[in-house]
């Protein structure tokens, strides 16, 4: 149904309007033919909205389409005019498709004649002698069209208005006309053949039981009874029949909630397959469900008579979308949407107990001395601890010697709990060696060196120029947002970020990365953008990050907390860098996400690729391995970050191998017996194992976890010895040739990898980067060519591995790119000395 014409037929641009993920200006997100990558204004979004009988269409983020018949949640023209609508459409770069929380809005005037759905090709007219005269006070150009059968195969009109005990034909028609519709009907509760008097005017007739008095403007099209859609389906979907469902025990777990007025087999099943679900269907005309074949078995659902599925789709009156407690069931019958390997034995890796712990760390780091630092929530943590410890892996048989107490001066709970702690900058220069205790300790003096804004849950990152970028946070525990960024050592003031202000509190511990082409990638909540590395202003807004199939507003940073890494960069570094983000959660029910998403942010027009994970995961960790794979572990399967808010621990590890084809990259690995929930961490050790620590759920259902484990990857269980090598030069310039001497190797297939020194906290592996530099060998002498510049490889410390086929050596720490920002001479205060120098 459409609005009355006031202009020539067609769509008209209304301008750039504001939007927000939690309070949409246009309520109904739509799928367009070909997906978000094919988005255009006229051929895609406007057409889909028009087909679904909406009169307002809006395009956003280059690939999102929204529809409605009125503006919602106070949405209106953007205060900054059209400047925020600056993203080209994914399917036509000559058109603009909104921007970051900005919609290019179009309104439709004078649609072609509206349609009403009838359960039969014949009408049920009353006789002239029994029909009251047609009212003369109708809205302009409206006429009586006849008496129609209703509800033989569902309602023939979808937009029922409130009951009116004073209803007349004129009041019904005027109500519909005022809402922009061009078909109206008066329906009574009893009687026959549209012979029931209107309650507000007994000289007029307002339908009858199962009969509708229809009035319309323009021509009226009457559809035949709907049929199941079994052709022109998206991909390789096949209609399987009418499946039972039960509201108390749903057959499929995921209901798409934004298809109230545009549900069709095409729209519903396209979403199911995009998110990796091979079974799905439609129910009750307007409901869409996705799931797995096993869900049908687990729910005890069975095939029902086809006649039970008898309701027209809300988005296509010619096709059937299930019925009451019945699903029009479709199955994916093409090549599998995903394949997960399930290795066994040594090929699955294994968890091993390492040592009993003394604290539950919030932040863990493998240092250049071979030791591991543990930082805890000192002051709000366990009594009689010092806030920091260093684990000497060479002293595992001597518990006391293994754990060196260290000291912090303020509470580092989530990078600063309150007051001065939120401004604190804490520095430690590792010393000592394996088996030999160091003497240096953590240094801090907030009166001498501090952040400009106090921050709780911020993210720091080494920039290409060697400075430290600090982004986001809150004013202490669950305080007001700090939507700014700043540079260390201090350079200028803070910079306000409207995108952080708008997405608080769902953007904490944002994911940051230096891009090879220049600029800074940042992902926060379910959004992403590229910042100019000079001005730190937005250079380009990227497509929104997918959430769940049934909730596009799912988030991936704290508190919904997924985990992110950069995929490997291979010499000559000509392929675009890709970002991988796995897990997260959704607002409201807080069901953990069961997908990973990848994007090449530097590639114009690129969109996120969704890969389904073997299980859902939130508050998880991900560790980069020296062979270019990634270990996903820890977390829960429902909830979000914070104390007592995550349940159903996920004890399984998953290996992600980006060298394999998409949707075939994940392997289900070994299980642990230990619950690792909130405040659990995972980092790569120099010997190629992954150190797994912590869990502080503050929940009677799950114990706090002090034990430290390691996950041993398959490459250390194959029986092949780890190669060994010597390297003299450990301070590399960009593009330099470095000589490496192999002292043992069993094959001629030698590779080298460089993994950035990282700190792990809250799903964020700060400093993570994996590079495979060029290497050539002659006999036992190999030459590595260091990365070419600071954008491919930001300056800092890296673990240098030599790989003999899949098996890595023990790593040697090397510094690449020097110290261009002079961090080794900062801060120049007596109580921080002696400084390590540059």
PDB file of C-alpha atoms in Angstrom, residues 45-234:
ATOM      1  CA  UNK A  45      17.222  -0.280  -1.834  1.00  0.00           C
ATOM      2  CA  UNK A  46      14.428   1.847  -3.259  1.00  0.00           C
ATOM      3  CA  UNK A  47      13.167  -1.083  -5.304  1.00  0.00           C
ATOM      4  CA  UNK A  48      13.146  -3.460  -2.320  1.00  0.00           C
ATOM      5  CA  UNK A  49      11.347  -0.908  -0.130  1.00  0.00           C
ATOM      6  CA  UNK A  50       8.793  -0.259  -2.859  1.00  0.00           C
ATOM      7  CA  UNK A  51       8.193  -3.985  -3.366  1.00  0.00           C
ATOM      8  CA  UNK A  52       7.655  -4.326   0.392  1.00  0.00           C
ATOM      9  CA  UNK A  53       5.133  -1.461   0.349  1.00  0.00           C
ATOM     10  CA  UNK A  54       7.209   1.101   2.197  1.00  0.00           C
ATOM     11  CA  UNK A  55       7.258   4.751   1.263  1.00  0.00           C
ATOM     12  CA  UNK A  56      10.566   5.747   2.864  1.00  0.00           C
ATOM     13  CA  UNK A  57      13.919   4.195   1.953  1.00  0.00           C
ATOM     14  CA  UNK A  58      17.348   4.914   3.406  1.00  0.00           C
ATOM     15  CA  UNK A  59      20.854   3.740   2.533  1.00  0.00           C
ATOM     16  CA  UNK A  60      23.712   3.719   5.042  1.00  0.00           C
ATOM     17  CA  UNK A  61      27.375   2.671   5.296  1.00  0.00           C
ATOM     18  CA  UNK A  62      27.561   2.002   1.569  1.00  0.00           C
ATOM     19  CA  UNK A  63      25.701  -1.313   1.834  1.00  0.00           C
ATOM     20  CA  UNK A  64      22.786  -1.153   4.288  1.00  0.00           C
ATOM     21  CA  UNK A  65      19.154  -0.597   3.306  1.00  0.00           C
ATOM     22  CA  UNK A  66      16.351   0.441   5.674  1.00  0.00           C
ATOM     23  CA  UNK A  67      12.637   1.026   5.055  1.00  0.00           C
ATOM     24  CA  UNK A  68       9.632   2.403   6.893  1.00  0.00           C
ATOM     25  CA  UNK A  69       6.444   4.379   6.385  1.00  0.00           C
ATOM     26  CA  UNK A  70       7.354   7.064   8.954  1.00  0.00           C
ATOM     27  CA  UNK A  71      10.412   8.387  10.760  1.00  0.00           C
ATOM     28  CA  UNK A  72      11.109   6.799  14.137  1.00  0.00           C
ATOM     29  CA  UNK A  73      12.956   7.692  17.365  1.00  0.00           C
ATOM     30  CA  UNK A  74      13.155  11.399  16.580  1.00  0.00           C
ATOM     31  CA  UNK A  75      15.161  10.821  13.415  1.00  0.00           C
ATOM     32  CA  UNK A  76      15.376  13.752  11.051  1.00  0.00           C
ATOM     33  CA  UNK A  77      17.689  15.760   8.821  1.00  0.00           C
ATOM     34  CA  UNK A  78      21.327  15.726   9.963  1.00  0.00           C
ATOM     35  CA  UNK A  79      22.434  18.948  11.657  1.00  0.00           C
ATOM     36  CA  UNK A  80      25.604  18.995   9.547  1.00  0.00           C
ATOM     37  CA  UNK A  81      23.682  18.797   6.288  1.00  0.00           C
ATOM     38  CA  UNK A  82      24.926  16.356   3.672  1.00  0.00           C
ATOM     39  CA  UNK A  83      28.542  16.220   4.858  1.00  0.00           C
ATOM     40  CA  UNK A  84      28.036  12.996   6.821  1.00  0.00           C
ATOM     41  CA  UNK A  85      26.528  11.180   3.834  1.00  0.00           C
ATOM     42  CA  UNK A  86      29.827  10.547   2.120  1.00  0.00           C
ATOM     43  CA  UNK A  87      30.120   6.830   1.377  1.00  0.00           C
ATOM     44  CA  UNK A  88      29.801   5.550  -2.197  1.00  0.00           C
ATOM     45  CA  UNK A  89      27.348   2.728  -2.773  1.00  0.00           C
ATOM     46  CA  UNK A  90      29.040  -0.669  -2.869  1.00  0.00           C
ATOM     47  CA  UNK A  91      27.299  -1.480  -6.145  1.00  0.00           C
ATOM     48  CA  UNK A  92      27.647   1.914  -7.839  1.00  0.00           C
ATOM     49  CA  UNK A  93      30.452   4.259  -6.806  1.00  0.00           C
ATOM     50  CA  UNK A  94      28.669   7.113  -8.596  1.00  0.00           C
ATOM     51  CA  UNK A  95      25.870   7.049  -6.022  1.00  0.00           C
ATOM     52  CA  UNK A  96      26.092   7.985  -2.349  1.00  0.00           C
ATOM     53  CA  UNK A  97      24.817   5.495   0.214  1.00  0.00           C
ATOM     54  CA  UNK A  98      24.837   7.357   3.515  1.00  0.00           C
ATOM     55  CA  UNK A  99      27.744   7.277   5.925  1.00  0.00           C
ATOM     56  CA  UNK A 100      28.582   6.642   9.564  1.00  0.00           C
ATOM     57  CA  UNK A 101      25.165   6.768  11.248  1.00  0.00           C
ATOM     58  CA  UNK A 102      23.868   8.811   8.352  1.00  0.00           C
ATOM     59  CA  UNK A 103      21.120   7.804   5.921  1.00  0.00           C
ATOM     60  CA  UNK A 104      20.564   9.086   2.416  1.00  0.00           C
ATOM     61  CA  UNK A 105      16.749   9.136   2.600  1.00  0.00           C
ATOM     62  CA  UNK A 106      14.303   8.844  -0.298  1.00  0.00           C
ATOM     63  CA  UNK A 107      10.512   9.153  -0.162  1.00  0.00           C
ATOM     64  CA  UNK A 108       8.050   7.692  -2.624  1.00  0.00           C
ATOM     65  CA  UNK A 109       5.132   9.686  -4.003  1.00  0.00           C
ATOM     66  CA  UNK A 110       2.101   8.448  -5.928  1.00  0.00           C
ATOM     67  CA  UNK A 111       2.921   4.781  -6.136  1.00  0.00           C
ATOM     68  CA  UNK A 112       1.451   2.674  -8.896  1.00  0.00           C
ATOM     69  CA  UNK A 113      -1.959   1.284  -7.869  1.00  0.00           C
ATOM     70  CA  UNK A 114      -1.809  -0.627  -4.626  1.00  0.00           C
ATOM     71  CA  UNK A 115      -2.610  -4.299  -4.334  1.00  0.00           C
ATOM     72  CA  UNK A 116      -4.797  -6.182  -1.927  1.00  0.00           C
ATOM     73  CA  UNK A 117      -4.327  -9.870  -1.343  1.00  0.00           C
ATOM     74  CA  UNK A 118      -7.391 -12.086  -1.680  1.00  0.00           C
ATOM     75  CA  UNK A 119      -7.737 -15.737  -0.876  1.00  0.00           C
ATOM     76  CA  UNK A 120      -9.687 -16.291  -4.075  1.00  0.00           C
ATOM     77  CA  UNK A 121      -9.796 -14.988  -7.631  1.00  0.00           C
ATOM     78  CA  UNK A 122     -13.529 -14.331  -7.224  1.00  0.00           C
ATOM     79  CA  UNK A 123     -15.238 -11.815  -5.030  1.00  0.00           C
ATOM     80  CA  UNK A 124     -18.277 -12.346  -2.852  1.00  0.00           C
ATOM     81  CA  UNK A 125     -20.512  -9.376  -3.750  1.00  0.00           C
ATOM     82  CA  UNK A 126     -23.766  -8.657  -2.050  1.00  0.00           C
ATOM     83  CA  UNK A 127     -26.872  -7.991  -4.052  1.00  0.00           C
ATOM     84  CA  UNK A 128     -27.801  -4.473  -4.990  1.00  0.00           C
ATOM     85  CA  UNK A 129     -30.982  -4.680  -2.943  1.00  0.00           C
ATOM     86  CA  UNK A 130     -29.138  -5.654   0.231  1.00  0.00           C
ATOM     87  CA  UNK A 131     -26.133  -3.322  -0.130  1.00  0.00           C
ATOM     88  CA  UNK A 132     -26.461   0.107   1.402  1.00  0.00           C
ATOM     89  CA  UNK A 133     -25.662   3.072  -0.821  1.00  0.00           C
ATOM     90  CA  UNK A 134     -21.990   3.868  -1.243  1.00  0.00           C
ATOM     91  CA  UNK A 135     -21.123   6.742   1.120  1.00  0.00           C
ATOM     92  CA  UNK A 136     -20.601  10.057  -0.553  1.00  0.00           C
ATOM     93  CA  UNK A 137     -18.215  11.611   1.999  1.00  0.00           C
ATOM     94  CA  UNK A 138     -15.208   9.490   1.069  1.00  0.00           C
ATOM     95  CA  UNK A 139     -11.674  10.789   0.766  1.00  0.00           C
ATOM     96  CA  UNK A 140     -11.049  12.202  -2.716  1.00  0.00           C
ATOM     97  CA  UNK A 141     -10.855   9.606  -5.523  1.00  0.00           C
ATOM     98  CA  UNK A 142     -11.733   6.659  -3.255  1.00  0.00           C
ATOM     99  CA  UNK A 143     -14.454   4.239  -4.459  1.00  0.00           C
ATOM    100  CA  UNK A 144     -16.180   1.070  -3.337  1.00  0.00           C
ATOM    101  CA  UNK A 145     -14.700  -2.049  -4.996  1.00  0.00           C
ATOM    102  CA  UNK A 146     -16.762  -4.927  -3.649  1.00  0.00           C
ATOM    103  CA  UNK A 147     -17.129  -7.565  -0.956  1.00  0.00           C
ATOM    104  CA  UNK A 148     -14.132  -9.907  -0.572  1.00  0.00           C
ATOM    105  CA  UNK A 149     -13.514 -13.165   1.271  1.00  0.00           C
ATOM    106  CA  UNK A 150     -11.016 -12.783   4.143  1.00  0.00           C
ATOM    107  CA  UNK A 151      -8.782 -15.176   6.075  1.00  0.00           C
ATOM    108  CA  UNK A 152      -9.191 -18.279   3.911  1.00  0.00           C
ATOM    109  CA  UNK A 153      -5.405 -18.272   3.518  1.00  0.00           C
ATOM    110  CA  UNK A 154      -4.487 -15.543   5.956  1.00  0.00           C
ATOM    111  CA  UNK A 155      -5.539 -11.913   6.175  1.00  0.00           C
ATOM    112  CA  UNK A 156      -5.918 -10.160   2.832  1.00  0.00           C
ATOM    113  CA  UNK A 157      -4.615  -6.927   4.383  1.00  0.00           C
ATOM    114  CA  UNK A 158      -1.672  -6.838   6.787  1.00  0.00           C
ATOM    115  CA  UNK A 159      -2.098  -3.504   8.561  1.00  0.00           C
ATOM    116  CA  UNK A 160      -5.055  -3.754  10.884  1.00  0.00           C
ATOM    117  CA  UNK A 161      -5.904  -0.570  12.775  1.00  0.00           C
ATOM    118  CA  UNK A 162      -7.385  -0.219  16.265  1.00  0.00           C
ATOM    119  CA  UNK A 163     -10.977  -1.316  16.785  1.00  0.00           C
ATOM    120  CA  UNK A 164     -13.408   1.608  16.677  1.00  0.00           C
ATOM    121  CA  UNK A 165     -16.873   1.291  18.207  1.00  0.00           C
ATOM    122  CA  UNK A 166     -17.934   4.379  16.211  1.00  0.00           C
ATOM    123  CA  UNK A 167     -16.548   3.149  12.915  1.00  0.00           C
ATOM    124  CA  UNK A 168     -18.053   4.238   9.630  1.00  0.00           C
ATOM    125  CA  UNK A 169     -16.894   3.656   6.093  1.00  0.00           C
ATOM    126  CA  UNK A 170     -15.696   7.270   5.973  1.00  0.00           C
ATOM    127  CA  UNK A 171     -13.697   6.968   9.226  1.00  0.00           C
ATOM    128  CA  UNK A 172     -11.973   3.768   8.044  1.00  0.00           C
ATOM    129  CA  UNK A 173     -11.147   5.155   4.588  1.00  0.00           C
ATOM    130  CA  UNK A 174      -9.919   8.464   5.980  1.00  0.00           C
ATOM    131  CA  UNK A 175      -7.715   6.666   8.526  1.00  0.00           C
ATOM    132  CA  UNK A 176      -6.068   4.555   5.817  1.00  0.00           C
ATOM    133  CA  UNK A 177      -5.698   7.515   3.480  1.00  0.00           C
ATOM    134  CA  UNK A 178      -4.086   9.539   6.246  1.00  0.00           C
ATOM    135  CA  UNK A 179      -1.534   6.766   6.796  1.00  0.00           C
ATOM    136  CA  UNK A 180      -0.594   6.776   3.129  1.00  0.00           C
ATOM    137  CA  UNK A 181      -2.437   3.616   2.087  1.00  0.00           C
ATOM    138  CA  UNK A 182      -4.621   3.345  -1.017  1.00  0.00           C
ATOM    139  CA  UNK A 183      -6.759   0.338   0.010  1.00  0.00           C
ATOM    140  CA  UNK A 184      -9.128   0.257   2.992  1.00  0.00           C
ATOM    141  CA  UNK A 185     -11.543  -2.324   4.305  1.00  0.00           C
ATOM    142  CA  UNK A 186     -14.230  -2.474   6.957  1.00  0.00           C
ATOM    143  CA  UNK A 187     -14.521  -5.898   8.549  1.00  0.00           C
ATOM    144  CA  UNK A 188     -17.223  -7.079  10.953  1.00  0.00           C
ATOM    145  CA  UNK A 189     -17.142  -9.960  13.386  1.00  0.00           C
ATOM    146  CA  UNK A 190     -20.316 -11.800  12.319  1.00  0.00           C
ATOM    147  CA  UNK A 191     -23.052 -11.923   9.673  1.00  0.00           C
ATOM    148  CA  UNK A 192     -22.723 -12.843   6.000  1.00  0.00           C
ATOM    149  CA  UNK A 193     -21.900 -11.314   2.607  1.00  0.00           C
ATOM    150  CA  UNK A 194     -20.828  -7.850   3.859  1.00  0.00           C
ATOM    151  CA  UNK A 195     -24.239  -7.192   5.311  1.00  0.00           C
ATOM    152  CA  UNK A 196     -23.300  -6.008   8.779  1.00  0.00           C
ATOM    153  CA  UNK A 197     -24.095  -2.418   9.644  1.00  0.00           C
ATOM    154  CA  UNK A 198     -21.311  -0.074  10.663  1.00  0.00           C
ATOM    155  CA  UNK A 199     -21.490   0.678  14.413  1.00  0.00           C
ATOM    156  CA  UNK A 200     -21.081   4.411  13.795  1.00  0.00           C
ATOM    157  CA  UNK A 201     -23.682   4.601  11.008  1.00  0.00           C
ATOM    158  CA  UNK A 202     -26.256   1.833  10.710  1.00  0.00           C
ATOM    159  CA  UNK A 203     -27.173   2.926   7.174  1.00  0.00           C
ATOM    160  CA  UNK A 204     -23.732   1.804   5.978  1.00  0.00           C
ATOM    161  CA  UNK A 205     -22.336  -1.728   5.761  1.00  0.00           C
ATOM    162  CA  UNK A 206     -18.940  -2.648   7.260  1.00  0.00           C
ATOM    163  CA  UNK A 207     -18.276  -6.166   5.967  1.00  0.00           C
ATOM    164  CA  UNK A 208     -19.263  -9.238   7.933  1.00  0.00           C
ATOM    165  CA  UNK A 209     -17.805 -12.427   9.364  1.00  0.00           C
ATOM    166  CA  UNK A 210     -15.040 -13.520   6.995  1.00  0.00           C
ATOM    167  CA  UNK A 211     -16.027 -10.780   4.567  1.00  0.00           C
ATOM    168  CA  UNK A 212     -14.471  -7.391   3.894  1.00  0.00           C
ATOM    169  CA  UNK A 213     -16.014  -4.313   2.320  1.00  0.00           C
ATOM    170  CA  UNK A 214     -13.140  -3.003   0.180  1.00  0.00           C
ATOM    171  CA  UNK A 215     -12.608   0.620  -0.830  1.00  0.00           C
ATOM    172  CA  UNK A 216      -9.632   1.794  -2.809  1.00  0.00           C
ATOM    173  CA  UNK A 217      -8.054   4.610  -4.742  1.00  0.00           C
ATOM    174  CA  UNK A 218      -7.043   3.809  -8.300  1.00  0.00           C
ATOM    175  CA  UNK A 219      -6.990   0.312  -9.730  1.00  0.00           C
ATOM    176  CA  UNK A 220      -7.119  -2.789  -7.515  1.00  0.00           C
ATOM    177  CA  UNK A 221      -5.137  -5.955  -8.209  1.00  0.00           C
ATOM    178  CA  UNK A 222      -6.395  -9.186  -6.659  1.00  0.00           C
ATOM    179  CA  UNK A 223      -3.863 -11.987  -6.148  1.00  0.00           C
ATOM    180  CA  UNK A 224      -4.539 -15.694  -6.347  1.00  0.00           C
ATOM    181  CA  UNK A 225      -4.011 -17.843  -3.215  1.00  0.00           C
ATOM    182  CA  UNK A 226      -0.307 -17.957  -2.293  1.00  0.00           C
ATOM    183  CA  UNK A 227       1.898 -20.965  -3.003  1.00  0.00           C
ATOM    184  CA  UNK A 228       5.219 -22.127  -1.543  1.00  0.00           C
ATOM    185  CA  UNK A 229       8.219 -20.622  -3.335  1.00  0.00           C
ATOM    186  CA  UNK A 230      10.181 -23.495  -4.857  1.00  0.00           C
ATOM    187  CA  UNK A 231      11.947 -21.745  -7.722  1.00  0.00           C
ATOM    188  CA  UNK A 232      14.172 -18.683  -8.126  1.00  0.00           C
ATOM    189  CA  UNK A 233      15.532 -19.368  -4.642  1.00  0.00           C
ATOM    190  CA  UNK A 234      18.865 -17.840  -3.587  1.00  0.00           C
TER     191      UNK A 234
END
